[in-house]
Amino acid sequence: MCGIVGYIGMQNAAPILLEGLKKLEYRGYDSAGIAVMQNGSIAVSKVTGRIAALAEKTEHGSLLPGTVGIGHTRWATHGAPTDANAHPHTSNDGRFAVVHNGIIENYLELRKELMEKGYHFDSETDTEVVVHLMEMYYQGDLKQAVMRTSARLCGSYALGILCSDEPNRMFAVREASPLILGVGVGENFFASDVTALVAYTRNAIYLDDGEFAELTPDGIQVYDCTGQPFRKKVSRISWDIQAAEKGGYEHFMRKEIMEQPRAVKATMAPRLKDGQVVLDDMEIDLHGIRKIVITACGSAYYAGCAAKYAIEKLCHIPVQIELASELRYSDPLIDATTLLIVLSQSGETADTIAAMKECQSHGAKALAIVNVVGSTIAKLADYCLYTWAGPEIAVATTKGYTTQLTALYLFALYGAKELRTVDEAEYQKKLQVLKALPKLMQQALDMNPNLEQLAKKYHRAHSMFFIGRNTDYAVALEGALKMKEISYIHAESYAAGELKHGTIALISEGQPVIALCCNDAITEKTMSNIVEVKARGAEVLAVACRDNQKIVSLADDMIFVPKVEPLFSAAVEIVPLQLLAYYVARENGCDIDKPKNLAKSVTVE
Ligand code: BG6
């Protein structure tokens, strides 16, 4: 999964490309490169490593003057992170340069065909076949060569293409990978995501699959898959630049953790009208729905696990949570009586897109809950409920997760009203809890000044267990993932009641166990699990409500959370665990916003 940018206009392209790539580094950052049109030829500079290394190598772009260029930041899929495998890739005759985000699934057969025709390859990447196809098909008509090349490709691709024979135009092509055009004055842009555009223009054209565009300094022409030109709507990017900057925090992740009350309020407020939950202008018919399947990856999947309890309890519809990477190949028992809910911050996760298409092909309607406007999942869905979290830059999601929960809670109440599964008094009672979530989350942010001390105590642990029951277990899943993905400490979430069936064998002297114990209905049970692990020498950090004084005598350390209706408690309980993981990672000197091996959105399988 990678990020691509392009510029054509009056300014020097290289500095603009570098700035755009910095905004896209969260999409992948193991190598990078830019290509700039210079006096009828294409100059290329590539590095293994981060954008900063590329900026240094090109002296912030000054070594590559020219007003047309493309750039790329890579998350390696085919071929290790090396200069040769970094994009842009160039044709053997040097007339073409290409940047690509996605996977060319038939690249091996194309590579073989091209090599048999005498083209030589400099890299191990799938992308390089594109630039040789361009050389093969170009006979003076660049648009035609782009169409013929695209017609040979299978898989997912957002492409930026330069041709030195035609220095005043460049092409952008979209198929199953995000690609947005920036409309300027006397200059135009393309990028994988709006954060690379907002510094220059707020006018954006969201290309759809199968579409491609010709960009010149004076304009953009969009074409459909048959090559027919048509007018595409220009949207206004509403995100402000500050929103995509750190705002004074040390890390984007810390900023985004602190933004959660606002993000949850922003997601909820437009959907609470006259004491009712309204889901934008959607009418989702739930009558006849016999099953709800929630599918996602990573933290989004865990958001589904946490919201399952609320949806089942309020809508009386069974909810199945499925990992998208599993669901896409499981030939699922899904039909028109199933409602699919797809969770995705980026709206571009390949496994989630594939699972969604699989379920839709079985007749299910899909409700997408996504954070990125105009993203692939948003476009493919039958219904789309945007989370209004604003840009989430840190690779490990926080406000993306809690706003997904918020949207799911809204859906649960919407469904309860539609299906009349709760009476008005119960409905209003739950609605009040929902409305209080931002305040409760703010309290959760403020009520544990000891978190940094706790991080200093636990940051050298080799492993941690996160245990809980019911809704607490669902939060334990996400709490363990947060700890793993940013502090690199092995952390395992476990159903508290299940621990004694084997895994307790791993509990030895000093083993940290984070025990979530916020659900009054089962607190006693989890406390007995705490006693069991304590008896084997565990060091227990309990997460509980302040009024649970009994647990204070049991646990070695405490994290408190405000008391919340368990059905909606995950959005509050997770907050101190996000902070704990953040402080532990900081103690361990980890790259918190860009953890090793991870990417913000995995748009490849
Ligand atoms: C992972 C991210 O790559 O993908 C996680 O690091 C995220 O934070 C998961 O939860 C799913 O991504 P998305 O964009 O589909 O929510």
Coordinates of C-alpha atoms and ligand atoms in Angstrom, one line a residue:
M1 CA 0.0 0.0 0.0
C2 CA 1.6 3.3 -1.1
G3 CA 1.0 6.9 -1.7
I4 CA 1.2 8.8 -5.0
V5 CA 1.3 12.5 -5.9
G6 CA 1.5 14.5 -9.1
Y7 CA 1.9 18.2 -10.0
I8 CA 1.6 20.1 -13.2
G9 CA 1.7 23.9 -13.3
M10 CA 3.9 26.9 -13.1
Q11 CA 5.8 26.2 -9.9
N12 CA 8.8 23.8 -9.5
A13 CA 7.2 20.4 -9.0
A14 CA 9.8 18.7 -6.7
P15 CA 9.2 20.7 -3.5
I16 CA 5.4 20.3 -3.9
L17 CA 5.8 16.5 -4.5
L18 CA 8.0 16.2 -1.4
E19 CA 5.5 18.1 0.8
G20 CA 2.7 15.9 -0.6
L21 CA 4.6 12.7 0.0
K22 CA 5.3 13.8 3.6
K23 CA 1.5 13.9 4.2
L24 CA 1.1 10.5 2.7
E25 CA 4.0 8.8 4.6
Y26 CA 1.5 7.1 6.9
R27 CA 0.4 5.0 3.8
G28 CA 3.8 3.5 3.6
Y29 CA 7.3 4.7 4.2
D30 CA 10.0 2.2 3.4
S31 CA 11.2 3.9 0.2
A32 CA 10.3 6.9 -2.0
G33 CA 11.0 8.7 -5.2
I34 CA 10.1 11.5 -7.6
A35 CA 10.3 12.1 -11.3
V36 CA 10.4 15.6 -12.9
M37 CA 10.1 16.6 -16.5
Q38 CA 13.2 18.5 -17.5
N39 CA 13.8 19.9 -21.0
G40 CA 12.3 17.0 -22.9
S41 CA 13.6 14.3 -20.6
I42 CA 12.6 12.8 -17.2
A43 CA 14.9 13.2 -14.2
V44 CA 14.3 10.6 -11.4
S45 CA 15.5 10.5 -7.8
K46 CA 14.8 7.5 -5.5
V47 CA 15.8 6.4 -2.0
T48 CA 15.4 3.5 0.4
G49 CA 14.0 5.1 3.5
R50 CA 11.7 7.9 4.4
I51 CA 10.8 11.1 2.6
A52 CA 13.3 13.0 4.7
A53 CA 16.0 11.0 3.0
L54 CA 14.6 11.9 -0.4
A55 CA 14.4 15.5 0.5
E56 CA 18.0 15.4 1.6
K57 CA 19.2 13.7 -1.5
T58 CA 17.4 16.2 -3.8
E59 CA 18.2 19.2 -1.6
H60 CA 14.5 19.7 -1.0
G61 CA 13.8 19.2 -4.7
S62 CA 16.2 22.0 -5.8
L63 CA 18.3 19.5 -7.7
L64 CA 15.3 18.6 -9.9
P65 CA 13.9 21.8 -11.4
G66 CA 10.9 21.4 -13.6
T67 CA 7.2 22.2 -13.4
V68 CA 5.7 18.7 -14.0
G69 CA 6.3 15.7 -11.8
I70 CA 5.1 12.6 -10.0
G71 CA 6.1 11.1 -6.6
H72 CA 5.7 8.0 -4.6
T73 CA 6.1 6.7 -1.0
R74 CA 6.2 2.9 -0.8
W75 CA 5.0 0.1 1.5
A76 CA 6.7 -2.9 -0.1
T77 CA 4.6 -5.7 -1.4
H78 CA 6.5 -7.1 -4.4
G79 CA 10.3 -6.8 -3.8
A80 CA 12.1 -5.5 -0.8
P81 CA 12.5 -1.8 0.0
T82 CA 15.5 -0.9 -2.3
D83 CA 16.3 2.0 -4.6
A84 CA 15.7 -0.3 -7.6
N85 CA 12.2 -1.3 -6.3
A86 CA 11.3 2.3 -5.3
H87 CA 9.0 4.2 -7.6
P88 CA 8.9 6.0 -10.1
H89 CA 9.7 3.3 -12.6
T90 CA 11.0 4.3 -16.0
S91 CA 10.7 2.7 -19.4
N92 CA 13.8 1.3 -21.2
D93 CA 13.8 4.2 -23.6
G94 CA 13.5 6.7 -20.7
R95 CA 10.4 8.4 -22.1
F96 CA 7.9 7.2 -19.5
A97 CA 7.8 7.3 -15.7
V98 CA 5.1 5.7 -13.6
V99 CA 4.0 5.7 -9.9
H100 CA 1.5 3.2 -8.6
N101 CA -0.5 2.3 -5.6
G102 CA -2.1 -1.1 -5.6
I103 CA -1.2 -4.6 -6.9
I104 CA -1.0 -5.7 -10.6
E105 CA -2.2 -9.2 -10.1
N106 CA -1.3 -10.5 -13.6
Y107 CA 2.2 -8.9 -13.5
L108 CA 4.1 -12.2 -13.9
E109 CA 2.5 -13.0 -17.2
L110 CA 2.9 -9.4 -18.4
R111 CA 6.5 -9.5 -17.3
K112 CA 7.1 -12.7 -19.2
E113 CA 5.5 -11.3 -22.3
L114 CA 7.4 -8.1 -22.1
M115 CA 10.7 -9.8 -21.5
E116 CA 10.1 -12.0 -24.5
K117 CA 9.6 -8.8 -26.5
G118 CA 13.0 -7.5 -25.4
Y119 CA 12.1 -5.2 -22.5
H120 CA 14.4 -5.5 -19.6
F121 CA 13.4 -5.0 -16.0
D122 CA 15.3 -3.2 -13.3
S123 CA 13.1 -4.1 -10.4
E124 CA 11.2 -7.0 -8.8
T125 CA 8.0 -5.0 -8.6
D126 CA 4.7 -5.6 -10.2
T127 CA 4.5 -1.9 -11.1
E128 CA 7.3 -2.0 -13.6
V129 CA 5.2 -3.8 -16.2
V130 CA 3.1 -0.7 -16.5
V131 CA 5.9 1.5 -17.7
H132 CA 7.0 -1.0 -20.3
L133 CA 3.5 -1.5 -21.6
M134 CA 3.3 2.3 -22.0
E135 CA 6.4 2.2 -24.1
M136 CA 5.1 -0.7 -26.1
Y137 CA 1.7 0.9 -26.8
Y138 CA 2.8 4.5 -27.4
Q139 CA 2.7 5.5 -31.1
G140 CA 2.2 9.2 -30.6
D141 CA -1.2 9.1 -28.9
L142 CA -0.6 9.2 -25.1
K143 CA -4.2 8.8 -24.2
Q144 CA -4.5 5.8 -26.4
A145 CA -1.4 4.2 -24.9
V146 CA -2.8 4.8 -21.4
M147 CA -6.1 3.1 -22.3
R148 CA -4.3 0.1 -23.9
T149 CA -2.0 -0.3 -21.0
S150 CA -4.9 -0.1 -18.5
A151 CA -6.8 -2.7 -20.5
R152 CA -4.0 -5.2 -19.9
L153 CA -3.9 -4.8 -16.1
C154 CA -5.7 -6.9 -13.6
G155 CA -5.8 -5.9 -9.9
S156 CA -5.8 -2.6 -8.2
Y157 CA -4.0 0.5 -9.4
A158 CA -3.9 4.2 -8.9
L159 CA -1.4 5.3 -11.5
G160 CA 0.5 8.6 -12.3
I161 CA 2.1 8.6 -15.8
L162 CA 4.6 11.0 -17.4
C163 CA 5.8 10.9 -21.0
S164 CA 8.8 13.1 -22.1
D165 CA 7.4 13.4 -25.6
E166 CA 4.4 15.2 -24.1
P167 CA 5.9 17.3 -21.3
N168 CA 2.8 19.5 -20.8
R169 CA 0.4 16.8 -19.8
M170 CA 0.2 13.8 -17.4
F171 CA -2.3 11.1 -16.8
A172 CA -3.8 9.6 -13.7
V173 CA -5.7 6.3 -13.7
R174 CA -7.9 4.8 -11.0
E175 CA -8.9 1.2 -10.5
A176 CA -9.7 -0.1 -7.0
S177 CA -7.1 2.2 -5.3
P178 CA -7.9 5.7 -4.1
L179 CA -7.0 8.6 -6.4
I180 CA -8.1 12.2 -6.0
L181 CA -7.4 15.1 -8.4
G182 CA -6.7 18.6 -7.0
V183 CA -8.1 21.5 -9.1
G184 CA -5.9 24.6 -9.0
V185 CA -5.5 27.8 -10.9
G186 CA -2.9 27.4 -13.6
E187 CA -1.9 24.2 -11.9
N188 CA -3.4 20.8 -11.1
F189 CA -2.6 17.8 -8.8
F190 CA -3.3 14.2 -8.1
A191 CA -2.9 12.3 -4.8
S192 CA -3.9 9.1 -3.0
D193 CA -5.6 11.2 -0.3
V194 CA -6.8 14.7 0.3
T195 CA -4.2 15.4 3.0
A196 CA -1.6 15.8 0.2
L197 CA -3.8 18.4 -1.6
V198 CA -5.3 20.7 1.1
A199 CA -2.2 22.9 1.3
Y200 CA -2.7 23.9 -2.4
T201 CA -6.3 23.5 -3.2
R202 CA -9.6 22.5 -1.6
N203 CA -11.3 21.7 -4.9
A204 CA -11.1 18.0 -5.5
I205 CA -12.4 15.5 -8.1
Y206 CA -12.7 12.0 -6.7
L207 CA -12.0 9.6 -9.5
D208 CA -14.1 6.4 -9.6
D209 CA -12.9 2.9 -10.6
G210 CA -12.3 2.6 -14.4
E211 CA -11.9 6.4 -14.8
F212 CA -8.8 8.2 -15.8
A213 CA -7.8 11.8 -16.2
E214 CA -5.5 14.0 -18.3
L215 CA -4.0 16.9 -16.4
T216 CA -2.5 20.0 -17.9
P217 CA -1.6 23.3 -16.3
D218 CA -4.8 24.8 -17.5
G219 CA -7.3 22.0 -16.8
I220 CA -8.3 18.5 -16.1
Q221 CA -10.3 16.2 -18.4
V222 CA -11.8 13.1 -16.9
Y223 CA -12.6 10.1 -19.1
D224 CA -14.7 7.0 -18.5
C225 CA -13.4 3.5 -19.1
T226 CA -14.3 3.8 -22.8
G227 CA -12.3 6.9 -23.2
Q228 CA -15.3 9.2 -23.4
P229 CA -14.7 12.6 -21.8
F230 CA -17.3 13.7 -19.2
R231 CA -17.7 16.3 -16.6
K232 CA -17.0 15.1 -13.1
K233 CA -18.2 16.9 -10.0
V234 CA -15.7 19.1 -8.2
S235 CA -16.1 18.6 -4.4
R236 CA -14.9 21.0 -1.6
I237 CA -12.4 19.5 0.8
S238 CA -13.7 20.6 4.2
W239 CA -10.7 19.4 6.4
D240 CA -8.6 22.3 7.5
I241 CA -4.8 22.0 7.3
Q242 CA -4.3 22.3 11.1
A243 CA -6.6 19.3 11.5
A244 CA -4.1 17.3 9.6
E245 CA -1.2 18.7 11.6
K246 CA 0.0 17.8 15.1
G247 CA -1.5 20.8 16.9
G248 CA 1.3 21.0 19.3
Y249 CA 1.2 17.4 20.5
E250 CA 4.4 15.3 20.3
H251 CA 2.7 12.7 18.2
F252 CA -0.4 12.6 16.0
M253 CA -1.6 9.6 18.1
R254 CA -1.6 11.7 21.3
K255 CA -3.5 14.5 19.5
E256 CA -6.0 12.0 18.1
I257 CA -6.6 10.4 21.5
M258 CA -7.3 13.8 22.9
E259 CA -9.6 14.7 20.0
Q260 CA -11.9 11.8 20.7
P261 CA -14.6 13.6 22.7
R262 CA -14.9 16.1 19.9
A263 CA -14.8 13.5 17.2
V264 CA -17.5 11.4 18.9
K265 CA -19.6 14.5 19.3
A266 CA -19.1 15.5 15.7
T267 CA -20.2 12.0 14.6
M268 CA -23.2 11.9 16.8
A269 CA -24.6 15.5 16.8
P270 CA -25.9 15.6 13.2
R271 CA -27.8 12.4 13.9
L272 CA -29.7 13.4 17.0
K273 CA -32.7 15.4 16.1
D274 CA -35.8 16.2 18.3
G275 CA -34.9 13.4 20.7
Q276 CA -34.5 10.8 17.9
V277 CA -31.6 9.1 16.2
V278 CA -31.7 9.9 12.4
L279 CA -29.2 8.3 10.1
D280 CA -28.7 11.2 7.7
D281 CA -31.1 10.8 4.9
M282 CA -31.0 7.1 5.0
E283 CA -34.0 4.7 5.5
I284 CA -32.4 1.4 6.2
D285 CA -35.2 -1.2 6.1
L286 CA -34.5 -3.6 8.9
H287 CA -37.8 -5.5 8.6
G288 CA -37.0 -8.9 7.3
I289 CA -33.4 -8.7 8.3
R290 CA -32.7 -12.0 10.1
K291 CA -29.0 -11.5 10.7
I292 CA -26.4 -8.7 10.8
V293 CA -22.9 -9.5 9.8
I294 CA -20.2 -6.9 10.7
T295 CA -16.9 -7.2 8.8
A296 CA -13.7 -5.3 9.1
C297 CA -10.0 -5.6 9.9
G298 CA -7.8 -4.7 12.8
S299 CA -9.2 -2.2 15.3
A300 CA -12.3 -1.8 13.1
Y301 CA -13.0 -5.5 13.7
Y302 CA -12.7 -5.0 17.4
A303 CA -15.1 -2.1 17.2
G304 CA -17.6 -4.5 15.8
C305 CA -16.9 -6.9 18.6
A306 CA -17.7 -4.2 21.1
A307 CA -20.8 -3.0 19.5
K308 CA -22.3 -6.4 18.9
Y309 CA -23.8 -6.4 22.4
A310 CA -25.6 -3.1 21.9
I311 CA -27.0 -4.1 18.5
E312 CA -28.2 -7.5 19.7
K313 CA -29.7 -6.2 22.9
L314 CA -31.5 -3.2 21.3
C315 CA -32.5 -4.6 17.9
H316 CA -33.0 -8.3 18.9
I317 CA -31.1 -9.3 15.7
P318 CA -28.3 -11.8 15.9
V319 CA -24.9 -10.2 15.1
Q320 CA -22.0 -12.1 13.6
I321 CA -18.6 -10.5 13.6
E322 CA -16.3 -11.6 10.8
L323 CA -12.7 -10.8 10.0
A324 CA -12.8 -9.5 6.4
S325 CA -9.8 -11.5 5.4
E326 CA -11.6 -14.7 6.4
L327 CA -15.1 -13.7 5.3
R328 CA -14.0 -13.0 1.7
Y329 CA -13.0 -16.7 1.2
S330 CA -15.6 -18.4 3.4
D331 CA -18.5 -18.6 0.9
P332 CA -20.7 -17.1 3.6
L333 CA -24.2 -18.1 4.4
I334 CA -25.5 -14.6 3.5
D335 CA -28.5 -13.5 1.5
A336 CA -31.0 -10.7 1.2
T337 CA -32.1 -11.3 4.8
T338 CA -28.6 -10.3 6.0
L339 CA -27.5 -6.7 6.6
L340 CA -23.8 -6.3 6.2
I341 CA -22.1 -3.6 8.2
V342 CA -18.6 -2.7 6.9
L343 CA -16.3 -0.8 9.2
S344 CA -13.3 1.0 7.9
Q345 CA -11.5 4.2 8.8
S346 CA -9.8 4.6 5.4
G347 CA -12.5 3.0 3.3
E348 CA -9.7 1.4 1.3
T349 CA -8.7 -1.8 3.1
A350 CA -8.4 -4.4 0.4
D351 CA -9.7 -7.3 2.5
T352 CA -12.7 -5.3 3.7
I353 CA -13.5 -4.3 0.1
A354 CA -13.3 -7.8 -1.1
A355 CA -15.5 -9.2 1.8
M356 CA -18.0 -6.5 1.1
K357 CA -18.2 -7.4 -2.6
E358 CA -18.5 -11.1 -1.8
C359 CA -21.4 -10.4 0.6
Q360 CA -23.1 -8.1 -1.8
S361 CA -22.9 -10.8 -4.5
H362 CA -24.8 -13.0 -2.1
G363 CA -27.6 -10.4 -2.0
A364 CA -26.8 -8.6 1.2
K365 CA -27.2 -4.9 1.4
A366 CA -24.1 -3.1 2.9
L367 CA -24.0 -0.3 5.4
A368 CA -20.6 1.3 5.3
I369 CA -19.3 3.1 8.4
V370 CA -16.2 4.9 7.1
N371 CA -14.1 8.1 7.9
V372 CA -12.9 9.0 4.5
V373 CA -15.4 10.8 2.2
G374 CA -15.5 9.4 -1.3
S375 CA -13.5 6.3 -0.3
T376 CA -13.9 3.1 -2.2
I377 CA -16.0 1.4 0.5
A378 CA -18.2 4.5 0.8
K379 CA -18.9 4.3 -2.9
L380 CA -19.5 0.6 -3.1
A381 CA -22.0 0.6 -0.2
D382 CA -25.8 0.6 -0.4
Y383 CA -25.9 2.9 2.6
C384 CA -23.0 5.0 4.0
L385 CA -22.7 6.5 7.5
Y386 CA -19.6 8.7 7.7
T387 CA -17.7 9.0 11.0
W388 CA -16.7 12.7 11.3
A389 CA -13.4 12.1 13.1
G390 CA -11.4 14.3 10.7
P391 CA -8.1 13.0 9.3
E392 CA -6.5 10.3 11.3
I393 CA -2.8 10.3 10.6
A394 CA -1.4 8.0 13.3
V395 CA -1.2 4.4 12.0
A396 CA -2.7 3.0 15.1
T397 CA -6.3 4.1 15.1
T398 CA -7.9 5.7 18.2
K399 CA -10.6 8.2 17.2
G400 CA -11.3 6.1 14.1
Y401 CA -12.2 3.2 16.5
T402 CA -14.3 5.3 19.0
T403 CA -16.2 7.1 16.2
Q404 CA -17.0 3.7 14.6
L405 CA -18.4 2.6 17.9
T406 CA -20.4 5.8 18.1
A407 CA -21.9 5.2 14.6
L408 CA -22.7 1.6 15.6
Y409 CA -24.4 2.7 18.8
L410 CA -26.4 5.2 16.8
F411 CA -27.4 2.4 14.4
A412 CA -28.4 0.2 17.4
L413 CA -30.8 2.8 18.7
Y414 CA -32.0 3.6 15.2
G415 CA -32.8 -0.1 14.7
A416 CA -34.5 -0.4 18.1
K417 CA -36.8 2.5 17.1
E418 CA -37.5 1.1 13.7
L419 CA -38.2 -2.4 15.0
R420 CA -40.0 -1.1 18.2
T421 CA -37.8 -3.5 20.2
V422 CA -37.5 -1.1 23.1
D423 CA -40.2 1.2 24.6
E424 CA -39.9 5.0 24.4
A425 CA -38.7 5.3 28.0
E426 CA -35.8 2.8 27.4
Y427 CA -35.0 4.4 24.1
Q428 CA -34.7 7.9 25.7
K429 CA -32.7 6.4 28.6
K430 CA -30.1 4.9 26.2
L431 CA -30.1 8.1 24.1
Q432 CA -29.1 10.1 27.2
V433 CA -26.2 7.7 27.7
L434 CA -25.1 8.2 24.1
K435 CA -25.3 12.0 24.4
A436 CA -23.1 11.8 27.5
L437 CA -20.3 9.8 25.9
P438 CA -18.2 12.8 24.9
K439 CA -18.3 14.1 28.5
L440 CA -17.6 10.7 29.9
M441 CA -14.7 10.2 27.5
Q442 CA -13.2 13.5 28.6
Q443 CA -13.5 12.4 32.2
A444 CA -11.7 9.1 31.2
L445 CA -8.9 11.2 29.6
D446 CA -8.5 13.3 32.8
M447 CA -9.0 10.8 35.7
N448 CA -5.8 8.8 35.6
P449 CA -2.8 11.1 36.2
N450 CA -0.9 7.9 37.1
L451 CA -0.7 6.5 33.6
E452 CA 2.8 7.8 32.9
Q453 CA 4.0 6.2 36.2
L454 CA 2.2 2.9 35.3
A455 CA 4.0 3.0 31.9
K456 CA 7.3 3.4 33.6
K457 CA 6.5 0.3 35.8
Y458 CA 5.3 -1.9 33.0
H459 CA 7.2 -0.9 29.9
R460 CA 9.9 -3.5 30.2
A461 CA 7.3 -6.4 30.3
H462 CA 8.0 -9.2 27.8
S463 CA 4.3 -9.9 27.5
M464 CA 0.9 -8.7 28.8
F465 CA -2.5 -10.3 29.2
F466 CA -5.6 -8.2 28.8
I467 CA -8.6 -10.0 30.3
G468 CA -12.3 -9.3 30.6
R469 CA -15.8 -10.7 30.2
N470 CA -18.6 -9.6 27.8
T471 CA -18.2 -6.0 26.8
D472 CA -15.0 -5.8 28.9
Y473 CA -13.5 -8.6 26.8
A474 CA -14.3 -6.7 23.6
V475 CA -12.4 -3.7 25.0
A476 CA -9.6 -6.1 26.0
L477 CA -9.2 -7.1 22.4
E478 CA -8.6 -3.5 21.3
G479 CA -6.5 -2.7 24.4
A480 CA -4.1 -5.5 23.6
L481 CA -3.8 -4.6 19.9
K482 CA -3.0 -1.0 20.8
M483 CA -0.2 -2.2 23.2
K484 CA 1.2 -4.5 20.6
E485 CA 1.2 -2.3 17.6
I486 CA 2.9 0.7 19.1
S487 CA 5.0 -0.6 22.0
Y488 CA 6.0 -3.9 20.3
I489 CA 5.3 -5.7 23.6
H490 CA 3.5 -9.0 23.0
A491 CA 0.0 -8.6 24.4
E492 CA -2.8 -11.2 24.4
S493 CA -6.4 -10.5 25.1
Y494 CA -8.3 -13.3 26.7
A495 CA -11.8 -14.0 27.8
A496 CA -11.3 -13.9 31.6
G497 CA -13.4 -17.0 32.2
E498 CA -11.4 -18.9 29.6
L499 CA -8.0 -18.2 31.1
K500 CA -8.2 -21.2 33.5
H501 CA -8.7 -23.6 30.6
G502 CA -5.0 -23.7 29.6
T503 CA -3.5 -20.3 29.2
I504 CA -3.2 -19.7 32.9
A505 CA -0.2 -22.0 32.6
L506 CA 1.6 -19.0 31.3
I507 CA 1.0 -16.9 34.3
S508 CA 4.1 -16.7 36.5
E509 CA 5.7 -14.4 39.0
G510 CA 5.4 -10.8 37.9
Q511 CA 3.4 -11.4 34.7
P512 CA 1.4 -8.3 34.0
V513 CA -2.3 -8.8 33.6
I514 CA -4.6 -5.9 32.7
A515 CA -8.0 -6.9 34.0
L516 CA -11.1 -5.0 32.8
C517 CA -13.8 -5.0 35.3
C518 CA -16.3 -2.4 34.5
N519 CA -19.5 -4.4 33.8
D520 CA -21.4 -4.5 37.1
A521 CA -23.3 -7.6 36.1
I522 CA -20.2 -9.7 36.0
T523 CA -17.7 -7.8 38.1
E524 CA -17.7 -10.5 40.8
K525 CA -16.8 -13.2 38.2
T526 CA -13.9 -11.2 36.8
M527 CA -12.7 -10.4 40.3
S528 CA -12.4 -14.1 40.9
N529 CA -10.3 -14.4 37.8
I530 CA -8.1 -11.7 39.2
V531 CA -7.7 -13.8 42.4
E532 CA -6.8 -16.8 40.3
V533 CA -4.0 -15.0 38.4
K534 CA -2.8 -13.3 41.5
A535 CA -2.4 -16.7 43.2
R536 CA 0.0 -17.6 40.4
G537 CA 2.1 -14.4 40.9
A538 CA 0.5 -12.1 38.3
E539 CA 0.9 -8.3 38.7
V540 CA -2.6 -7.1 38.1
L541 CA -3.5 -3.7 36.7
A542 CA -7.3 -3.4 37.0
V543 CA -9.5 -1.1 35.0
A544 CA -12.7 -0.4 37.0
C545 CA -15.2 2.2 38.0
R546 CA -14.3 4.3 41.0
D547 CA -17.2 3.0 43.1
N548 CA -15.7 -0.5 42.9
Q549 CA -13.6 -0.2 46.1
K550 CA -13.4 -4.0 46.5
I551 CA -11.1 -4.3 43.5
V552 CA -8.7 -1.7 44.8
S553 CA -7.7 -4.2 47.6
L554 CA -7.3 -6.9 45.0
A555 CA -5.3 -5.3 42.3
D556 CA -1.7 -4.1 42.4
D557 CA -2.5 -1.0 40.3
M558 CA -5.7 0.8 39.3
I559 CA -7.0 2.6 36.3
F560 CA -10.4 4.2 36.8
V561 CA -13.1 4.9 34.3
P562 CA -16.5 6.7 34.7
K563 CA -19.4 4.4 35.2
V564 CA -21.2 3.9 31.9
E565 CA -24.1 1.7 30.7
P566 CA -22.1 -1.5 29.6
L567 CA -23.7 -1.6 26.2
F568 CA -22.0 1.8 25.4
S569 CA -19.0 1.5 27.7
A570 CA -16.3 0.5 25.2
A571 CA -15.9 4.0 23.8
V572 CA -15.0 5.2 27.3
E573 CA -13.1 2.2 28.7
I574 CA -10.7 2.1 25.8
V575 CA -9.4 5.7 26.4
P576 CA -7.0 5.0 29.3
L577 CA -5.8 1.8 27.6
Q578 CA -5.0 3.9 24.5
L579 CA -3.0 6.3 26.7
L580 CA -1.3 3.5 28.6
A581 CA -0.1 2.0 25.3
Y582 CA 1.0 5.4 24.1
Y583 CA 3.1 6.1 27.3
V584 CA 4.6 2.6 27.3
A585 CA 5.5 3.0 23.6
R586 CA 7.1 6.4 24.4
E587 CA 9.1 4.8 27.3
N588 CA 10.3 2.2 24.8
G589 CA 11.3 4.9 22.4
C590 CA 9.1 3.5 19.6
D591 CA 8.0 5.4 16.5
I592 CA 4.5 5.9 17.7
D593 CA 2.9 7.4 14.7
K594 CA 4.6 5.1 12.2
P595 CA 5.2 1.7 13.9
K596 CA 7.5 -0.7 12.2
N597 CA 6.0 -3.0 9.5
L598 CA 2.5 -1.3 9.8
A599 CA 0.6 0.9 7.4
K600 CA -2.4 3.1 8.0
S601 CA -4.5 1.4 5.5
V602 CA -3.6 -1.9 3.8
T603 CA -4.9 -1.6 0.3
V604 CA -3.3 -4.8 -0.8
E605 CA -4.3 -8.4 0.2
Ligands
BG6_1 C1 -4.6 -1.5 9.9 C2 -4.5 -0.2 10.7 O1 -3.6 -1.5 8.9 O2 -5.8 -1.6 9.3 C3 -5.5 -0.3 11.8 O3 -3.2 -0.1 11.3 C4 -6.9 -0.5 11.2 O4 -5.5 0.8 12.6 C5 -6.9 -1.6 10.2 O5 -7.8 -0.7 12.2 C6 -8.2 -1.5 9.3 O6 -8.1 -0.3 8.6 P1 -9.4 0.5 8.1 O7 -8.9 1.7 7.4 O8 -10.1 -0.4 7.2 O9 -10.2 0.8 9.4

